[in-house]
Coordinates of C-alpha atoms and ligand atoms in Angstrom, one line a residue:
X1 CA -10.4 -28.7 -25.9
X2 CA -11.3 -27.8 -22.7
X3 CA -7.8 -27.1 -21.1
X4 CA -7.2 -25.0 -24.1
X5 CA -8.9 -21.8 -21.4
X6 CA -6.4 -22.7 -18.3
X7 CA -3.3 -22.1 -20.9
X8 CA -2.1 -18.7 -21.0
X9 CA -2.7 -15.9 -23.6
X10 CA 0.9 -16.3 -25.7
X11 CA -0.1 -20.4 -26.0
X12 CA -3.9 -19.6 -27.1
X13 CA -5.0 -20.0 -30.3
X14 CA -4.3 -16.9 -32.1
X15 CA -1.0 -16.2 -31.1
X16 CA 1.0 -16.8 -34.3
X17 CA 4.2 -18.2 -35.5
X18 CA 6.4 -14.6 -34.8
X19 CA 4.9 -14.7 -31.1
X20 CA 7.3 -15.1 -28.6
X21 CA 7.3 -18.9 -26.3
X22 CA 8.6 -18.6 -23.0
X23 CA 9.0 -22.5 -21.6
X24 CA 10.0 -22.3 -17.5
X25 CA 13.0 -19.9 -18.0
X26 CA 13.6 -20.0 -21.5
X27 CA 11.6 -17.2 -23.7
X28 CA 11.8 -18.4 -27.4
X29 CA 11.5 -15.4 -29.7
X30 CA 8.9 -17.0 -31.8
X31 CA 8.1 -20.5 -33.1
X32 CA 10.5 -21.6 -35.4
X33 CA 12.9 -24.7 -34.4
X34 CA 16.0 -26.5 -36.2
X35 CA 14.3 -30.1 -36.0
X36 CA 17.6 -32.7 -35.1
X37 CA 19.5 -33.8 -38.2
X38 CA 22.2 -36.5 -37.7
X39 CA 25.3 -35.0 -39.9
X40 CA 26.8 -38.3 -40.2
X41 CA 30.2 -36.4 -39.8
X42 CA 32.0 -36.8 -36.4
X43 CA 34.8 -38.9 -35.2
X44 CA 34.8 -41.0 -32.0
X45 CA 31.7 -38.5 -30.9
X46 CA 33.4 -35.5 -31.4
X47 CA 31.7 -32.2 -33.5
X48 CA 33.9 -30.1 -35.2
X49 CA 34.1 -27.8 -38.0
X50 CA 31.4 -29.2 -40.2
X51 CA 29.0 -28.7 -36.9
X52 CA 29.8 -25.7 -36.4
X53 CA 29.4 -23.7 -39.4
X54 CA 25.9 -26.0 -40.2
X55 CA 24.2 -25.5 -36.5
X56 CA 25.7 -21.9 -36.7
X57 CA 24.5 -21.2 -40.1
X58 CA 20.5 -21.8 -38.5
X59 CA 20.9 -19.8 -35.8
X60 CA 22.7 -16.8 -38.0
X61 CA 19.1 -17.7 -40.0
X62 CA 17.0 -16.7 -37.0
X63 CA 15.8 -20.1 -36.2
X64 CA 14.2 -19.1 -32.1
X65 CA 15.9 -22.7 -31.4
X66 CA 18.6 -24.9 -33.0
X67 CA 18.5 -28.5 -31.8
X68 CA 21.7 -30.5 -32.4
X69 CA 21.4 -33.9 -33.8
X70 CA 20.8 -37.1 -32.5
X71 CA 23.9 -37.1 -29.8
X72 CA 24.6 -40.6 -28.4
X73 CA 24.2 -41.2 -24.5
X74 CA 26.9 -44.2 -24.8
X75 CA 29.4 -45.4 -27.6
X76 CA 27.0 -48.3 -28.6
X77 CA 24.2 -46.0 -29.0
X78 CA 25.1 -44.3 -32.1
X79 CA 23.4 -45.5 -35.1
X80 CA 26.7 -45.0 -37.2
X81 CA 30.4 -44.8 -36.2
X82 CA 30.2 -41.1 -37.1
X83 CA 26.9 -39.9 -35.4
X84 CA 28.0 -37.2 -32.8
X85 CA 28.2 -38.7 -29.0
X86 CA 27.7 -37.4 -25.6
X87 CA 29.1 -40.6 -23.4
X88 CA 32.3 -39.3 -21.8
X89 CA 32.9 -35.9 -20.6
X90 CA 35.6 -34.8 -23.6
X91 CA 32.6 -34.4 -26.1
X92 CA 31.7 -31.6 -23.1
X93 CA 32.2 -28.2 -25.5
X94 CA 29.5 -25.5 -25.6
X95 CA 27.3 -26.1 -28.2
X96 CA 20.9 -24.3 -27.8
X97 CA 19.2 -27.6 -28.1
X98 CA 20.5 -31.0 -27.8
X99 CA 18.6 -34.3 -28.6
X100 CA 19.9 -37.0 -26.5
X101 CA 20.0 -40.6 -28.0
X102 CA 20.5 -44.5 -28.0
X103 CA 19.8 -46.4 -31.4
X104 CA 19.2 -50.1 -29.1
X105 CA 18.8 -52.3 -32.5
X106 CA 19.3 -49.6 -35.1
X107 CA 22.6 -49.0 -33.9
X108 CA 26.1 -50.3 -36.0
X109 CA 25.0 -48.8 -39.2
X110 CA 27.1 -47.2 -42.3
X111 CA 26.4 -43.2 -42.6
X112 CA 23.3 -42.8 -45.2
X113 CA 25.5 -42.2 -48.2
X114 CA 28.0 -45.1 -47.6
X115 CA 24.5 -47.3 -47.8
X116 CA 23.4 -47.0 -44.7
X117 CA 23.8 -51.3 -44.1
X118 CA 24.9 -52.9 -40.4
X119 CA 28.2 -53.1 -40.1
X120 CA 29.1 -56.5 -39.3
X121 CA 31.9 -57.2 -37.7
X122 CA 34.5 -54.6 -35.4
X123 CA 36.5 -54.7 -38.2
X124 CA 34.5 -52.9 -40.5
X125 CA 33.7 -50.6 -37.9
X126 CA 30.6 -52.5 -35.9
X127 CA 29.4 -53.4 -32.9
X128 CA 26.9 -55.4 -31.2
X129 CA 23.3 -54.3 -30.7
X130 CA 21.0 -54.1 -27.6
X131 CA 17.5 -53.7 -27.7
X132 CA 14.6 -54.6 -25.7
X133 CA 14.0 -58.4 -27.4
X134 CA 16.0 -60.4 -29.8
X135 CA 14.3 -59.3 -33.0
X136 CA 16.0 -57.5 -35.6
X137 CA 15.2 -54.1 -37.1
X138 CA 15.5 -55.5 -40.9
X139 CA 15.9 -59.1 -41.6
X140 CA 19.0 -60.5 -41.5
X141 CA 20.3 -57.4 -39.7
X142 CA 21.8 -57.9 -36.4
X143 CA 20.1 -59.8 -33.7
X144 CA 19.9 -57.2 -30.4
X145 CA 21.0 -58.9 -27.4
X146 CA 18.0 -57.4 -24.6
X147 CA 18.9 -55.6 -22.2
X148 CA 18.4 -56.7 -18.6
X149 CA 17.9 -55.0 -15.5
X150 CA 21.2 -53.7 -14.7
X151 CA 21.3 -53.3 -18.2
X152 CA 18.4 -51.2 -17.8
X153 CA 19.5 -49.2 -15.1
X154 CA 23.1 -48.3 -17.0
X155 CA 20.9 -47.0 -19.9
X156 CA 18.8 -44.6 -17.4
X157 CA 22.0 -43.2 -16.2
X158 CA 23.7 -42.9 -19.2
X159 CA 20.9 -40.7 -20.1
X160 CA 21.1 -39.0 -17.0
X161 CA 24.9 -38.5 -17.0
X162 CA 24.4 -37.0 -21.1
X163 CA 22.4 -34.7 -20.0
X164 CA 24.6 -33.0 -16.7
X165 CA 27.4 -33.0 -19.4
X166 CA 25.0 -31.1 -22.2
X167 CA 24.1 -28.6 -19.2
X168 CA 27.7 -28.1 -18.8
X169 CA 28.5 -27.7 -21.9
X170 CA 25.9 -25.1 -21.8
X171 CA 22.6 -26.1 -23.4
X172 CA 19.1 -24.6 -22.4
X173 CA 16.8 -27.0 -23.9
X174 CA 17.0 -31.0 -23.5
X175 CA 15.2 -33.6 -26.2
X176 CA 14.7 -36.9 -25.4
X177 CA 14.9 -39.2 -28.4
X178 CA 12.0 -41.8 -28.3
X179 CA 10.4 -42.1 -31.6
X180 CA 12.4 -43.5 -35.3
X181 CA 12.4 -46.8 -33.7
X182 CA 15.7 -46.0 -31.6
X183 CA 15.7 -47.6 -28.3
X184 CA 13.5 -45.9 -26.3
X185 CA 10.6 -46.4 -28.7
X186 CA 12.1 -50.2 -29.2
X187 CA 10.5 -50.1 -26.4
X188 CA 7.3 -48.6 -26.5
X189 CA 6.3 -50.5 -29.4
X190 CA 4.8 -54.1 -29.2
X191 CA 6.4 -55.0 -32.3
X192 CA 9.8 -54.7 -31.1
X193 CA 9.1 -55.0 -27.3
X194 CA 8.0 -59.3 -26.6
X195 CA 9.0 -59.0 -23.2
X196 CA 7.7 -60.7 -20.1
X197 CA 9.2 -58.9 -17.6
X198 CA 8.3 -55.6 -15.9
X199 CA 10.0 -53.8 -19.5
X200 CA 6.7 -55.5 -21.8
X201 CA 3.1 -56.7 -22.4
X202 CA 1.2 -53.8 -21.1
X203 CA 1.1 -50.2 -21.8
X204 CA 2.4 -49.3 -18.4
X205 CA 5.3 -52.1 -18.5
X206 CA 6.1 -50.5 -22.1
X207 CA 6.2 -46.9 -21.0
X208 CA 8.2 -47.8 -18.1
X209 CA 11.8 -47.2 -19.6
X210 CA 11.0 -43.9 -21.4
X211 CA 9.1 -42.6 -17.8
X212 CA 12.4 -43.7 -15.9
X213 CA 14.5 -41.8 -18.3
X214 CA 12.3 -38.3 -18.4
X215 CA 12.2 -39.0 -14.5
X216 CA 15.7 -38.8 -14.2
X217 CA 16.6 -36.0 -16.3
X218 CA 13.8 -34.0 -15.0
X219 CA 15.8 -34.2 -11.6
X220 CA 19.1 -33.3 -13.3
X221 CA 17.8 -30.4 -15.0
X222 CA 17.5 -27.2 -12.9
X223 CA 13.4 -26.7 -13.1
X224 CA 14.2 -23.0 -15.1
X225 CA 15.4 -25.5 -18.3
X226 CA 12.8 -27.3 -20.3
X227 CA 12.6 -30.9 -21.1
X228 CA 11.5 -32.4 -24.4
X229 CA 10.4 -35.7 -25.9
X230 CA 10.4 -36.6 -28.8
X231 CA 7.7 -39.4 -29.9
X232 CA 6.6 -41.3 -32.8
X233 CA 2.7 -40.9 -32.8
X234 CA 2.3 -44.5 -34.7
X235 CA 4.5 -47.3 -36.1
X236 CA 1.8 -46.5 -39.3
X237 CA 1.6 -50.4 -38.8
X238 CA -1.3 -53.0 -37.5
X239 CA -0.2 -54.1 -34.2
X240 CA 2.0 -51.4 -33.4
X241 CA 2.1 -48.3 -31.1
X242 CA -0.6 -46.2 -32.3
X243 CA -1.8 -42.7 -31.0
X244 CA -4.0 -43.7 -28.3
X245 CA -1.1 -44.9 -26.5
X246 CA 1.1 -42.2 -27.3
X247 CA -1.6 -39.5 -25.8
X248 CA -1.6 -42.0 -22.5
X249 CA 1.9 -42.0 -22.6
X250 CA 1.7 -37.8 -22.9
X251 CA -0.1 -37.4 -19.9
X252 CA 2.6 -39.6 -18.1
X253 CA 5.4 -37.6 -19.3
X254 CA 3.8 -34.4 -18.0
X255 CA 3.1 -35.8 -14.5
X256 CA 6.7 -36.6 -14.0
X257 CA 7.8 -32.7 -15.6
X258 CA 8.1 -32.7 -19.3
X259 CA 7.2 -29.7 -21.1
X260 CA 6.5 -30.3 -25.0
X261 CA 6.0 -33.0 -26.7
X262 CA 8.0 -33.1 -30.6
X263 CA 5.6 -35.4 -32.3
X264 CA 6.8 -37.4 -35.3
X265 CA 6.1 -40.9 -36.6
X266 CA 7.0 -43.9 -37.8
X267 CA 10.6 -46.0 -37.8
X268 CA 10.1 -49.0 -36.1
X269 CA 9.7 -51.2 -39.3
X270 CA 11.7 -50.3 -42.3
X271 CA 8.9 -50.9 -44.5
X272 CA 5.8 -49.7 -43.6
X273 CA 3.4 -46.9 -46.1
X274 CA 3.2 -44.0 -44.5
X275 CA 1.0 -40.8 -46.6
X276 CA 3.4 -38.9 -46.6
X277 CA 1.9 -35.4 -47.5
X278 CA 2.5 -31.6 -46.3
X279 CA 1.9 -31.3 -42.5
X280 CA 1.1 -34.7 -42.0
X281 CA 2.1 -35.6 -38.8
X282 CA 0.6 -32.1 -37.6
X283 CA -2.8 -33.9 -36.8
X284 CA -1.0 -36.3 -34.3
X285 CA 0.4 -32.6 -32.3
X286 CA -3.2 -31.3 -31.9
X287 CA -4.3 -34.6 -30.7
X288 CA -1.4 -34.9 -27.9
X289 CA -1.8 -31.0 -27.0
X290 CA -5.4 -31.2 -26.6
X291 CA -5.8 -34.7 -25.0
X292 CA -3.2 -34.7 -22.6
X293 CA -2.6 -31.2 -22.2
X294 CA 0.6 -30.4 -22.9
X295 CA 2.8 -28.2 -25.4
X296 CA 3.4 -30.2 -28.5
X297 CA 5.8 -29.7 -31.5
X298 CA 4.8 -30.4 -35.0
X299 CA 7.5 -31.4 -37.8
X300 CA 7.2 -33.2 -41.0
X301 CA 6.7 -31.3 -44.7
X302 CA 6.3 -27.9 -42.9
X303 CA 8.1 -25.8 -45.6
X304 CA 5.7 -22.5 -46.1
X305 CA 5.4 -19.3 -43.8
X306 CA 1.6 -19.7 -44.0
X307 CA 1.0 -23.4 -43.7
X308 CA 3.4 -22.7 -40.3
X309 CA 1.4 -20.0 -38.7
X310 CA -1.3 -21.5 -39.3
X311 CA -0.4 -24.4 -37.0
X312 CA 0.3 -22.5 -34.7
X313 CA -3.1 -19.9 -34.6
X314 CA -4.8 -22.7 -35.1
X315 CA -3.9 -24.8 -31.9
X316 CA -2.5 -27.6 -33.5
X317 CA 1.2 -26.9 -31.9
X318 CA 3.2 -24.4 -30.0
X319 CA 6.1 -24.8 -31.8
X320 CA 7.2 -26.2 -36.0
X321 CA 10.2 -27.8 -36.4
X322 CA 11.7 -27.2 -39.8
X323 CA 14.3 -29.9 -40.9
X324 CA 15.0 -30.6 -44.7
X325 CA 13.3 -26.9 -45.5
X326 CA 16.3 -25.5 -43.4
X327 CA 18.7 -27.3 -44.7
X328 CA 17.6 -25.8 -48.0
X329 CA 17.5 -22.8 -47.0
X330 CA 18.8 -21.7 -43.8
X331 CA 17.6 -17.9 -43.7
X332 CA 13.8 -19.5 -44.0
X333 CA 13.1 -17.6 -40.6
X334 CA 13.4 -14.1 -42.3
X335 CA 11.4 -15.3 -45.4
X336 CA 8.6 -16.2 -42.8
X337 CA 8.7 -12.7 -41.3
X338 CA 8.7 -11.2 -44.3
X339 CA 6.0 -12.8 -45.9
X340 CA 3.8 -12.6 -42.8
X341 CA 4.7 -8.9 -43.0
X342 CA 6.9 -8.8 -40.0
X343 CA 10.3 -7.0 -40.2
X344 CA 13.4 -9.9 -40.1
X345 CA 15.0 -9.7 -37.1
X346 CA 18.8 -10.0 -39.0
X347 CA 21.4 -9.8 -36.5
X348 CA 22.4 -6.6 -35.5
X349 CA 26.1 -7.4 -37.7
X350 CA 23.9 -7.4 -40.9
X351 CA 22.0 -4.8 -40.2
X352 CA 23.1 -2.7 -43.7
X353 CA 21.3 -6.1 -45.6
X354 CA 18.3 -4.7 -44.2
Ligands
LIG401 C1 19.5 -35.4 -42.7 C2 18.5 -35.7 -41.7 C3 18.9 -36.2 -40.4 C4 17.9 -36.4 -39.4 N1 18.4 -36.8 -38.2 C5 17.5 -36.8 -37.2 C6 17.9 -36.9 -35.8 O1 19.0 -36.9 -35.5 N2 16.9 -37.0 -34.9 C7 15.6 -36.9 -35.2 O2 14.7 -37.0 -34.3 N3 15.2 -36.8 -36.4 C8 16.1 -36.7 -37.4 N4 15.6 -36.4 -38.7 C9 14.2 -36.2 -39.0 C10 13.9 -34.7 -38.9 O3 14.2 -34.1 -37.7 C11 12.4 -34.4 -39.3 O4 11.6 -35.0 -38.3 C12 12.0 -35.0 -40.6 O5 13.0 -34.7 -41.6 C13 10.7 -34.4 -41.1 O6 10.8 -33.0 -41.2 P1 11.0 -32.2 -42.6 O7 9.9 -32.6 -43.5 O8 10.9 -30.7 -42.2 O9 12.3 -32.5 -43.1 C14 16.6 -36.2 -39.7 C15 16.2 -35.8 -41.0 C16 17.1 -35.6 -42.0 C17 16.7 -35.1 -43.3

């Protein structure tokens, strides 16, 4: 609680959900943010169309910040052969937000509505898995093979080369993906992380991929652009990554130059009870900002104006990432102005709506 007096007045508490954000160079008009949504509707990486219109549609809706989906860092990253891909510089096309990702063991997947099971075999439309130790994600799904140390090292720069092509392409903020159980957290998490070398075992040895990769991007990015991870608080499982090591692993990532923290949960086991409730991950955000001192984003069942603002006022986050409530209703960010008696900021274009 104590740090909360060295942050200044616009990150307080009292400054509300409408309040303006400015992160290094980038001056969010208030706290609303698209939270990542795979689409499940590219082709060999590509967006089109379909992305277009549904990212565009959010920011027409006066979302402060749109962050695109899930966007591989190399082919065999994506969890599904239509996921949206950033590994080669044709998927280079101005685009906001990006969150850049590698699935390790949750990769080689059918989209959601085709099932959602590994693909097996090339020929219906798979591939084979890495991950940081040779234990599956469900059983009898595919086996990861671990990555090594060069294998390692391709992985940091794949990140690092995603992210110089996102910053050509345009983009202002950069997410990290490392929570849902894709790679990065395969990492962090004991449960899928039985390594022995310098990649497992301790906390440090766990953190050390996901510090490499922030490292490095932090570097590529020019220091006006922020830099955001997103982390799974807790697997919600005995044994697993829990919150005390995700607020160590907070103050790490702000040493080496990240600026918020997008704090979710859960995804490293596909069957795990998590309470599921509004605003339930929102307690994990206050922890992280207060502990380790750093902007945080809270997401998960955030779907009224109120609840929102009062997250916000009350210190628990800087920032709310709406996901299923904007896909419900993409104008939400009006509806919040309005009902905390602001004005909607509609875009100039619709200004006889008014
Ligand atoms: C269709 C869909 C796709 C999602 N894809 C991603 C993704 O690409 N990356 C990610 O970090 N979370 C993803 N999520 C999780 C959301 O970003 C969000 O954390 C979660 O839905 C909880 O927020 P909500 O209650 O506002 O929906 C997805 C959720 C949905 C519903």
């Amino acid at each position: 609680m104590g740090r909360m007096s060295d942050l200044p007045p616009d990150r307080a508490p009292g400054a509300g959900l409408l309040s303006p954000l400015t992160i290094r160079g980038v001056t969010l008009r208030h706290r609303i943010v698209m939270s990542p949504m795979c689409q499940y509707s590219a082709e060999e990486g590509l967006g089109n169309d379909w992305h277009l219109v549904h990212l565009g549609s959010r920011a027409v809706g006066g979302a402060a910040l749109v962050v695109v989906e899930a966007t591989a860092v190399t082919r065999d990253g994506r969890i599904s052969p239509a996921d949206l891909g950033i590994w080669s510089d044709e998927h280079v096309e101005p685009l906001a937000g990006i969150q850049l990702a590698h699935a390790g063991r949750k990769a080689s997947t059918a989209p959601p509505w085709q099932g959602g099971h590994p693909l097996p075999t090339p020929e219906a439309g798979g591939w084979p898995v890495v991950g940081a130790s040779p234990l599956p994600f469900s059983p009898g799904g595919p086996v990861p093979a671990p990555l090594d140390e060069a294998g390692l090292d391709a992985v940091v720069d794949a990140f690092a080369a995603a992210a110089r092509r996102a910053l050509t392409a345009g983009f202002r903020v950069i997410e990290i993906h490392a929570a849902h159980g894709y790679l990065l957290h395969q990492f962090l998490s004991p449960l899928s992380n039985h390594r022995q070398d310098r990649y497992g075992g301790s906390l440090e040895n766990r953190m050390r991929l996901l510090l490499r990769v922030a490292e490095r991007l932090r570097v590529v990015s020019p220091t006006e652009l922020p830099l955001f991870v997103r982390l799974s608080a807790t697997d919600w499982a005995e044994g697993g990554w829990e919150i005390e090591q995700a607020v160590e692993l907070a103050k790490r990532l702000k040493e080496v130059g990240v600026d918020l923290i997008d704090v979710s949960s859960g995804g490293t086991l596909p069957k795990v009870s998590i309470p599921v409730a509004p605003g339930y991950q929102v307690p994990f955000a206050r922890r992280i900002r207060h502990e380790a001192g750093l902007l945080t984003g809270a997401v998960g069942m955030i779907t009224e104006p109120e609840q929102a603002d009062a997250i916000i006022r009350n210190g628990d986050a800087d920032l709310v990432f709406l996901a299923r409530e904007l896909l419900r209703d993409p104008y939400w960010p009006f509806r919040a102005q309005r009902e905390l008696g602001s004005t909607p900021a509609l875009p100039v274009q619709y200004g006889r709506a008014r």
